[in-house]
Coordinates of N, CA and C in Angstrom, one line a residue:
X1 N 173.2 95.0 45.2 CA 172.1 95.9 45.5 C 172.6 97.3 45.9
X2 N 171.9 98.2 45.3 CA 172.2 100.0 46.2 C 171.2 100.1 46.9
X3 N 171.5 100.7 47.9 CA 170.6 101.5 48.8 C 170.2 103.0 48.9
X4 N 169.2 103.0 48.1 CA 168.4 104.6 48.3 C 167.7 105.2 49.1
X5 N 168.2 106.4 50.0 CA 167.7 106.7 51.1 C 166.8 107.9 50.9
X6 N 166.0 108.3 51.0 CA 165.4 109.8 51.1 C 165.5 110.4 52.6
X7 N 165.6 111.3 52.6 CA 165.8 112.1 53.8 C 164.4 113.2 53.8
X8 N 164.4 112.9 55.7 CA 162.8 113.6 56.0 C 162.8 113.1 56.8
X9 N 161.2 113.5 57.5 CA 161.0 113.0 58.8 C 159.4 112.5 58.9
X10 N 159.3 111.6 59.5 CA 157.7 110.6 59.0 C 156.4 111.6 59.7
X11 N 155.5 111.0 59.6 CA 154.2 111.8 59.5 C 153.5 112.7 59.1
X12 N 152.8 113.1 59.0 CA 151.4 113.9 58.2 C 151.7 115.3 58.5
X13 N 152.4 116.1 59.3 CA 152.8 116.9 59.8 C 153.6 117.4 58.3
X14 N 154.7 116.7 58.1 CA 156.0 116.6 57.6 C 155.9 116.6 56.2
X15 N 154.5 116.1 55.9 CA 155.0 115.9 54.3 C 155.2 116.9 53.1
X16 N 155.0 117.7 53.5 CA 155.0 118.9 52.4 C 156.0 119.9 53.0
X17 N 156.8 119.7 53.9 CA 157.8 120.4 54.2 C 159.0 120.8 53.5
X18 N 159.6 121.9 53.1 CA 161.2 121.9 52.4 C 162.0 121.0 52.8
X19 N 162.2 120.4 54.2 CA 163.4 119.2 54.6 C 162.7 117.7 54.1
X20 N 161.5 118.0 53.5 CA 161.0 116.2 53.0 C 161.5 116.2 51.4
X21 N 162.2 116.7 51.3 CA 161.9 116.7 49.2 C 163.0 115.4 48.7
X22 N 163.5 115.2 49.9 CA 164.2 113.7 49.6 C 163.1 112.4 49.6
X23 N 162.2 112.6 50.8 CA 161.2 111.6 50.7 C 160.5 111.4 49.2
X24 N 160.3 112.9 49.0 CA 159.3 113.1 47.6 C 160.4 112.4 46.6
X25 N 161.4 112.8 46.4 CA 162.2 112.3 45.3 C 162.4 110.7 45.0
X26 N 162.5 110.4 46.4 CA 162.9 109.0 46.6 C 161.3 107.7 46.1
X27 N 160.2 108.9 46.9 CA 159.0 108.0 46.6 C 158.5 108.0 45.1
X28 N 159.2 109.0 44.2 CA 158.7 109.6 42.9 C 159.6 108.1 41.9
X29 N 160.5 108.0 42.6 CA 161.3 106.6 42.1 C 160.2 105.4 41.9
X30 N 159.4 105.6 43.3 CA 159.0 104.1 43.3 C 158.0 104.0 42.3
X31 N 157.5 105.2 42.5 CA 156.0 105.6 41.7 C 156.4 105.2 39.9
X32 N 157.6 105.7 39.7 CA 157.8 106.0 38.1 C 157.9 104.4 37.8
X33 N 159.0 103.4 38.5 CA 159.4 102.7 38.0 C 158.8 101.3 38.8
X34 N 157.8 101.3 39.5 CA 156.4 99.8 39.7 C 157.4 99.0 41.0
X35 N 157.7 99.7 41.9 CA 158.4 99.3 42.5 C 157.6 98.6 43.5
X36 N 158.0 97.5 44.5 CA 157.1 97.1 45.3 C 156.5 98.5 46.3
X37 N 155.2 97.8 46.9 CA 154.8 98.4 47.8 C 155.8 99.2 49.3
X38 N 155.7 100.1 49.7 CA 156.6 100.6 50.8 C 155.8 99.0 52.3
X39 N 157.1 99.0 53.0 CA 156.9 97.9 53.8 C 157.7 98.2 54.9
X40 N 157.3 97.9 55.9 CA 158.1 98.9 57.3 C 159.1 97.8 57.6
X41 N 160.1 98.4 57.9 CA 161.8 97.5 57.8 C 163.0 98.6 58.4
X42 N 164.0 97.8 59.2 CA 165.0 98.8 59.1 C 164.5 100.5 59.8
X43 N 163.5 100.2 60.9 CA 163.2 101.3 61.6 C 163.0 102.3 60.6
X44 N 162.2 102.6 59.7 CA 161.6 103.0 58.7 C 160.7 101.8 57.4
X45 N 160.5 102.6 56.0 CA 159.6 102.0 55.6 C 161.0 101.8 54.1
X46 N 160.3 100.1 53.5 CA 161.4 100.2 52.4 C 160.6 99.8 51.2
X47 N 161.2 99.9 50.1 CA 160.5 99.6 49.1 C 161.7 98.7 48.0
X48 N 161.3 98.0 47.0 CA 162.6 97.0 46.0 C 161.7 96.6 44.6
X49 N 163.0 97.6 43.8 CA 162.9 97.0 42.7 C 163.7 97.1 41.5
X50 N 163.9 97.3 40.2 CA 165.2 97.2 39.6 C 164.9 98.5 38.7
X51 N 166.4 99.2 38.8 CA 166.9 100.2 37.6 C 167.8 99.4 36.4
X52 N 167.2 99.2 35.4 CA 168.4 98.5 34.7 C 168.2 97.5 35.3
X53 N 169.9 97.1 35.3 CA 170.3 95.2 35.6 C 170.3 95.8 37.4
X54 N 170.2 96.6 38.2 CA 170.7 96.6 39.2 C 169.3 96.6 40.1
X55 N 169.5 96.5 41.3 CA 168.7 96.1 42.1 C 168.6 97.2 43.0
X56 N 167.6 97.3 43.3 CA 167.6 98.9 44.3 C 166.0 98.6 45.1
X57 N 167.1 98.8 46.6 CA 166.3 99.5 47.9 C 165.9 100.7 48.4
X58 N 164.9 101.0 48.5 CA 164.5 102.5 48.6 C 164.4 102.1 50.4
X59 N 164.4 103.3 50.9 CA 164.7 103.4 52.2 C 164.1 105.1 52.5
X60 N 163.3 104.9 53.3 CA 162.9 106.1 54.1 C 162.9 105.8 55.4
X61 N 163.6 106.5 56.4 CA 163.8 106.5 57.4 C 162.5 107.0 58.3
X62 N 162.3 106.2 59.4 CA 161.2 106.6 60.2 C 161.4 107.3 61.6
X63 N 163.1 107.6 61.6 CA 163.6 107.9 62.8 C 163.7 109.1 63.0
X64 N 162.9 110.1 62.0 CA 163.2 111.4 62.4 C 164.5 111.8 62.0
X65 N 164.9 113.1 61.1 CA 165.7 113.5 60.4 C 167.5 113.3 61.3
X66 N 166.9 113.7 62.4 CA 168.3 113.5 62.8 C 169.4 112.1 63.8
X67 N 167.9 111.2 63.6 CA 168.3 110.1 63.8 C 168.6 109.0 62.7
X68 N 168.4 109.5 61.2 CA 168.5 109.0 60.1 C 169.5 108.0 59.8
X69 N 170.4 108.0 60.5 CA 171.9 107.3 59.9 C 172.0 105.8 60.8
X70 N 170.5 105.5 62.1 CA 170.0 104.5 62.6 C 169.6 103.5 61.8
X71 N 168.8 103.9 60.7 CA 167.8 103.4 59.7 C 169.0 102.9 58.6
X72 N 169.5 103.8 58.2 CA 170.5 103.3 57.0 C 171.8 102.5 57.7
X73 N 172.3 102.2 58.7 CA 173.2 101.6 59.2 C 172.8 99.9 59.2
X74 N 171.5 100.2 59.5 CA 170.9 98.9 59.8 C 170.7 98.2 58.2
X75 N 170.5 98.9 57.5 CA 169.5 98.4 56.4 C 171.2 97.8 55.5
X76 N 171.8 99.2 55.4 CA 173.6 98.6 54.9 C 174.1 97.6 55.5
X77 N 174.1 97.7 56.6 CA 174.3 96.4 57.4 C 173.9 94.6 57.1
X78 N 172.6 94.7 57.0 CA 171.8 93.5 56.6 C 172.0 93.0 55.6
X79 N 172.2 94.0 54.5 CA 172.4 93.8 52.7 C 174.2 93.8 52.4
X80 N 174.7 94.4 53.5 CA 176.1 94.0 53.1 C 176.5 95.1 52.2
X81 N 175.7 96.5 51.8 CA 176.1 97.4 51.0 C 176.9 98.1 51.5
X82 N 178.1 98.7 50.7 CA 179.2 99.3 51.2 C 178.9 100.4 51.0
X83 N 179.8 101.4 51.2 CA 179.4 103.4 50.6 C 179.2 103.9 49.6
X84 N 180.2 103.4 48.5 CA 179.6 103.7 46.7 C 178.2 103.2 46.4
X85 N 177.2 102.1 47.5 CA 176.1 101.4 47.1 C 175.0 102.4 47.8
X86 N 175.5 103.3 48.8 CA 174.1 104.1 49.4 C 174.3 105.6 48.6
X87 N 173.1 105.8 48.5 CA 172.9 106.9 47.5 C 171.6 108.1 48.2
X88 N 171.8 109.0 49.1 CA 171.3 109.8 50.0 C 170.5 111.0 49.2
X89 N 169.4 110.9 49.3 CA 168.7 112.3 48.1 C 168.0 112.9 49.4
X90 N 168.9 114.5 49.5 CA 168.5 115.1 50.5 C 168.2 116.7 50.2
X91 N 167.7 117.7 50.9 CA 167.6 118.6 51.1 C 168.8 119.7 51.5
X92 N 169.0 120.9 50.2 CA 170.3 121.4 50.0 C 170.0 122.7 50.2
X93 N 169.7 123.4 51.0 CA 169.8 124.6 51.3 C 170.9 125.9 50.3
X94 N 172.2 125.4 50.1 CA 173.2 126.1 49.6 C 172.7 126.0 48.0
X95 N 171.8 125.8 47.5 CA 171.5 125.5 45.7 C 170.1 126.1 45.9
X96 N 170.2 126.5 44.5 CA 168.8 127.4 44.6 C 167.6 126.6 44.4
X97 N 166.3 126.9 44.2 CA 165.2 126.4 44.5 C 165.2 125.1 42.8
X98 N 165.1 124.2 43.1 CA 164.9 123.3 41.7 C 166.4 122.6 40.8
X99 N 167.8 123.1 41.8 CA 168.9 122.6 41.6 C 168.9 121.7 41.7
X100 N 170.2 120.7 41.3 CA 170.4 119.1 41.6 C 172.0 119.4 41.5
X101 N 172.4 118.3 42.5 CA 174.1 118.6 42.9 C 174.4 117.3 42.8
X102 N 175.2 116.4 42.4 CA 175.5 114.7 43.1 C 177.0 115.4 43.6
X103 N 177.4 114.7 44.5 CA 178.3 114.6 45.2 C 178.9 113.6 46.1
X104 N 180.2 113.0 46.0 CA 180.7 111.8 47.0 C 181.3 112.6 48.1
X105 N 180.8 112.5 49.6 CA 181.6 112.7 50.2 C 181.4 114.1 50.8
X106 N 182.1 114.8 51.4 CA 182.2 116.3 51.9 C 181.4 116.8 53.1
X107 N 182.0 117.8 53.2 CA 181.3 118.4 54.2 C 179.5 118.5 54.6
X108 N 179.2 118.1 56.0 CA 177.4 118.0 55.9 C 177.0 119.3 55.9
X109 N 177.8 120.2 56.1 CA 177.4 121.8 56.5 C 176.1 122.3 57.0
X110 N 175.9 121.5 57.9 CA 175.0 121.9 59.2 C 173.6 120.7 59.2
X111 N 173.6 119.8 58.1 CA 172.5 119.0 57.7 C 172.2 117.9 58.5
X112 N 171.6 117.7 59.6 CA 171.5 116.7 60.9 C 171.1 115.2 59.9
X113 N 170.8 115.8 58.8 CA 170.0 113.8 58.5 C 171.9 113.5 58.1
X114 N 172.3 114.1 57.0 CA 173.6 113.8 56.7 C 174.7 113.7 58.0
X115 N 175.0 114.6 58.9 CA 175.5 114.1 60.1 C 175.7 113.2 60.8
X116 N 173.9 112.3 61.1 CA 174.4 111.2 61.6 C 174.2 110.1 60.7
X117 N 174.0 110.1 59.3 CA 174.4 109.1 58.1 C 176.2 108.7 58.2
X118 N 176.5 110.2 58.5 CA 178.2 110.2 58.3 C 178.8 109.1 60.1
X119 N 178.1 109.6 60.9 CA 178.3 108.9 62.2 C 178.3 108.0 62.3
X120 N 177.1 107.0 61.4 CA 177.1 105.9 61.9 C 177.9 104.7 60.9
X121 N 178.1 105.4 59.3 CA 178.4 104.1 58.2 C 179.8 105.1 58.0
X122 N 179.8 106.2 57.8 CA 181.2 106.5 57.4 C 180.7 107.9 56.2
X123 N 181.3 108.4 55.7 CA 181.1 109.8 54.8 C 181.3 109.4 53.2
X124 N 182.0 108.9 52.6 CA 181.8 108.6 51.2 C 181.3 108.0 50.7
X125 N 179.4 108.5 51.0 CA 178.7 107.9 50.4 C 178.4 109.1 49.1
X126 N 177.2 108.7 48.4 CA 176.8 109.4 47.5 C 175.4 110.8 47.6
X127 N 175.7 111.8 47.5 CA 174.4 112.5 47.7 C 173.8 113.1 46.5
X128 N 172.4 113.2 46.7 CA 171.7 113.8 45.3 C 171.0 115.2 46.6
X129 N 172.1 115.8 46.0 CA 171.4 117.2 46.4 C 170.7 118.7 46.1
X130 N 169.3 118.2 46.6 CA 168.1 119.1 46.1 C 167.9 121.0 46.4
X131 N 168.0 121.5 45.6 CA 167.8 122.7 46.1 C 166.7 123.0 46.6
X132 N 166.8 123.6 47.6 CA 165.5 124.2 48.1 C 165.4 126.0 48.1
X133 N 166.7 125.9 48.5 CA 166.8 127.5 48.4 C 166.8 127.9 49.9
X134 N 167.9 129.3 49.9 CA 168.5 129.6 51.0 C 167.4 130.7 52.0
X135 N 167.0 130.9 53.3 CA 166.1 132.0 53.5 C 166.7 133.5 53.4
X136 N 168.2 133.3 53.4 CA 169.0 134.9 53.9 C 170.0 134.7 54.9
X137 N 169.3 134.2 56.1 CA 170.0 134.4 57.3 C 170.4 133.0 57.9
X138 N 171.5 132.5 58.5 CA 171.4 131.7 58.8 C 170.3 131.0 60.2
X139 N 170.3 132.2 61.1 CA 168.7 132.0 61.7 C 167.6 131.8 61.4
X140 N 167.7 132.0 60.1 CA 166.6 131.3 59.7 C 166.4 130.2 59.2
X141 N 167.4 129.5 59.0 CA 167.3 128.0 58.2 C 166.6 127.0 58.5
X142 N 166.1 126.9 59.8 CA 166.3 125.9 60.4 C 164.2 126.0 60.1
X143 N 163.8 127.2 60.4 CA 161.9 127.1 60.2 C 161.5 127.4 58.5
X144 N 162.2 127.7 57.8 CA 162.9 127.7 56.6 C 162.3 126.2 56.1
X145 N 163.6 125.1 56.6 CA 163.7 123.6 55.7 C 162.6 122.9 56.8
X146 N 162.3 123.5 58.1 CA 160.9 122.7 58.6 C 159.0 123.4 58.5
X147 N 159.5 124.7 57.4 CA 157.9 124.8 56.6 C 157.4 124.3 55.4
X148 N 156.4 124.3 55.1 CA 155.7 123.8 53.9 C 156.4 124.7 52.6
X149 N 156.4 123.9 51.5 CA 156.6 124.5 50.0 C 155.5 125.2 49.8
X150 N 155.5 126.3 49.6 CA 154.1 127.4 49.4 C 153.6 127.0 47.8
X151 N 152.6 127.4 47.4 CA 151.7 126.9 46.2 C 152.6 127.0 45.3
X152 N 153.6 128.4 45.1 CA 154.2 128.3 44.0 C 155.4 127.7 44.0
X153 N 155.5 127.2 45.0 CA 157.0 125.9 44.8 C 156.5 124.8 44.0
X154 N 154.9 124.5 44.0 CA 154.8 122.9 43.5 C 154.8 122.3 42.4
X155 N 155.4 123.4 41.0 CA 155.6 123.3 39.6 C 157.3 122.7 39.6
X156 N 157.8 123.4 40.5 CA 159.3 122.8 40.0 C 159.5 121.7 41.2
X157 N 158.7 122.0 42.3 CA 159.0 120.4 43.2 C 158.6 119.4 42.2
X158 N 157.5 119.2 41.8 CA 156.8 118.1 41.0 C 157.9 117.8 39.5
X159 N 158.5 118.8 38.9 CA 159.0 119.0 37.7 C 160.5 118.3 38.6
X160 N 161.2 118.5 39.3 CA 162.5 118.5 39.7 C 162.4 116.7 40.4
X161 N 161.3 115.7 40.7 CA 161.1 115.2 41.7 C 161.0 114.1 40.0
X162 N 159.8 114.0 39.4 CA 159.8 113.7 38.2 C 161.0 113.9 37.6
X163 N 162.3 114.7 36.9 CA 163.2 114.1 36.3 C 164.4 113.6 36.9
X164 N 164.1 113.6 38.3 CA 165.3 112.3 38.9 C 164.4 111.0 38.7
X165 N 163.2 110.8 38.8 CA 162.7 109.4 38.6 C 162.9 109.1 37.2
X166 N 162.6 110.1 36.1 CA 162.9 110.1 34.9 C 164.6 109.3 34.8
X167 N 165.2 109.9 35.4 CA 166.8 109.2 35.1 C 167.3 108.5 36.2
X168 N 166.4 108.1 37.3 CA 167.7 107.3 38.2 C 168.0 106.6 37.8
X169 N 167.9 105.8 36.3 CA 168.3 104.2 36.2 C 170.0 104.7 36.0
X170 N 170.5 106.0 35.5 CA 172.0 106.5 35.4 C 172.5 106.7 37.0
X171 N 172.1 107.1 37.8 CA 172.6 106.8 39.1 C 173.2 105.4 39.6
X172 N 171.6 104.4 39.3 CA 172.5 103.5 39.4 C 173.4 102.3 38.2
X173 N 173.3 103.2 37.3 CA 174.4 102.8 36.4 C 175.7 103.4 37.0
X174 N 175.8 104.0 37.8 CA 177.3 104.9 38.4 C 177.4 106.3 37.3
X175 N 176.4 106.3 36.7 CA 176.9 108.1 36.1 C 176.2 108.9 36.6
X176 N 176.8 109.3 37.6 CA 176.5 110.7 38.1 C 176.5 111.7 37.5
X177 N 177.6 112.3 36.7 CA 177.5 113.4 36.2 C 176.8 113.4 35.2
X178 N 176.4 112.5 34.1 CA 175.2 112.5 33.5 C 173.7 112.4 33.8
X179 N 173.6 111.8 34.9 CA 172.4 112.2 35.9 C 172.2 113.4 36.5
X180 N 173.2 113.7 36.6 CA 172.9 115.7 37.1 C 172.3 116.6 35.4
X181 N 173.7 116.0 34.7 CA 173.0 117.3 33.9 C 171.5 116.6 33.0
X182 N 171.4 115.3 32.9 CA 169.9 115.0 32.5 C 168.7 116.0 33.3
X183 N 169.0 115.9 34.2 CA 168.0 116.5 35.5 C 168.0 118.3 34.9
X184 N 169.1 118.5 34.8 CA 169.5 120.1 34.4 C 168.6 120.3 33.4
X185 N 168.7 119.5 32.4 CA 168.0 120.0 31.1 C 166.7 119.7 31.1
X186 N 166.7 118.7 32.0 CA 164.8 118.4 31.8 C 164.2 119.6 32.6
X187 N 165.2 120.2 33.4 CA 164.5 121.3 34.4 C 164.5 122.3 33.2
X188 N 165.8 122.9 32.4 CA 165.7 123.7 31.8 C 164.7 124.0 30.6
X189 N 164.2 122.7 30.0 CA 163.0 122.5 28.9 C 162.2 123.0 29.7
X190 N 161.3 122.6 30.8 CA 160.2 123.2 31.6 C 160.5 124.6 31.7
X191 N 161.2 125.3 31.7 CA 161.5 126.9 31.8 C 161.4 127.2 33.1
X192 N 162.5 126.7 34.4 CA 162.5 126.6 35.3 C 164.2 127.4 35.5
X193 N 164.9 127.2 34.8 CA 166.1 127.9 34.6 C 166.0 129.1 33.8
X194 N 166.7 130.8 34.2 CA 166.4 131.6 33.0 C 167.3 131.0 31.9
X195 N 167.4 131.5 30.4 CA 168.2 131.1 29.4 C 169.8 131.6 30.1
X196 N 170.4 130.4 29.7 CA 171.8 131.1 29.8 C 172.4 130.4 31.4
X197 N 171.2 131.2 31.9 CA 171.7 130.6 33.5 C 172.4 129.2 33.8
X198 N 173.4 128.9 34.5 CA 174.4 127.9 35.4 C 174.3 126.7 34.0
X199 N 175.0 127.5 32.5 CA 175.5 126.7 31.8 C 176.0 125.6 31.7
X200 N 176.8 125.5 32.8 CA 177.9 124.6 33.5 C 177.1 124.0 34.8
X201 N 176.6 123.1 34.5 CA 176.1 122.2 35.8 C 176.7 121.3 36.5
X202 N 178.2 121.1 36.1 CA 179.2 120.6 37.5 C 179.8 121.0 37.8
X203 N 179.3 122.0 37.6 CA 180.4 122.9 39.1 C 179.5 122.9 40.5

C-alpha cells in the first residue's frame, strides 16, 4: 500500500485557500479514479482505492497544517508504510503559479506541513510539489498561502489538479519523472505555459 497525503488545513474557512491545493489535488484523485468514500481515520479523513495493481490511501490530515506529520505518522504506522510509500502533494511557493516539482527528500524551506511530516516519520519521503506562486517578499508568504485563489487562478487550479488525477496511476507505478513531465504537457496543451517556456521540466 502507498500513502497519499494532501496537505491543508480542515474546514470551510480553508478550502479555497493557496496552502489547500494539496487537499484539491489529493481529493481530484479520489474523484477521477471511484475511490471509496472519505471516512474519518488517523486524526483526519481517509479514503482507498487502487492505481493500477497498487493500492492507495489517500489521507488528509485534520490536524491543521502544522500539525500534519500527527496524522501521517499514525496512518504509516498502522499500514506499516515506509518512506518511498508516502507520497505528500503540497503547496510550493518557490514554482510558479500551475508548476509541478516531484522530489525525494530536501530541504522544507520554511513549509510547516512538511516540517513536521519530516519530525515525526523521517525526510525521504516523496513530494508532489504544486506551484502556487511566490508574493515578492518574504513577509508576505505567509497571508499569501493562507488567502483564497482569486477567480483567475481557477482555470489552471482546476487544469493543474485534473492532470495529476489524470496520471497518478505513474506515481504509483514509481515514475516520477514521467509523472512530472505528463502533468507538464497536459498543462502546456491547455496554454497555461508560454511556448518555449521551462522546456526542461526536471530541473
Amino acid at each position: 500500500m502507498l500513502l497519499f497525503v494532501g496537505l491543508g488545513n480542515p474546514g470551510s474557512q480553508y478550502v479555497r485557500n493557496r496552502h489547500n491545493i494539496g487537499f484539491m489535488a489529493v481529493d481530484a484523485i479520489r474523484h477521477r479514479h471511484g475511490f471509496s468514500p472519505w471516512k474519518r481515520r488517523f486524526q483526519g479523513v481517509t479514503a482507498e482505492g487502487m492505481l493500477g495493481a497498487e493500492k492507495i490511501l489517500l489521507l488528509l490530515p485534520g490536524t491543521y497544517m502544522n500539525d500534519s506529520g500527527r496524522a501521517v505518522q499514525e496512518a504509516a504506522n498502522f499500514y506499516k508504510i515506509d518512506l518511498p510509500g508516502i507520497v505528500v502533494f503540497q503547496d510550493e511557493v518557490e514554482l510558479p503559479p500551475g508548476k509541478l516539482r516531484m522530489k525525494t527528500g530536501g530541504g522544507n524551506a520554511g513549509h510547516n506541513g512538511l516540517r513536521s511530516i519530516t519530525n515525526h516519520v523521517g525526510n525521504e519521503y516523496r513530494r508532489v510539489r504544486l506551484g502556487i506562486g511566490h508574493p515578492g517578499a518574504k513577509e508576505l508568504v505567509h497571508g499569501h498561502v493562507l488567502s483564497d485563489f482569486s477567480k483567475a487562478d481557477t482555470d489552471w487550479v482546476e487544469a493543474l489538479c485534473a492532470a495529476v488525477a489524470d496520471n497518478a496511476g505513474l506515481i504509483a507505478a514509481g515514475q516520477d519523472a514521467t509523472f512530472q513531465n505528463k502533468v507538464h504537457l497536459a498543462m502546456a496543451a491547455k496554454g497555461f505555459y508560454d511556448k518555449g517556456e521551462d522546456d526542461n521540466p526536471d530541473t
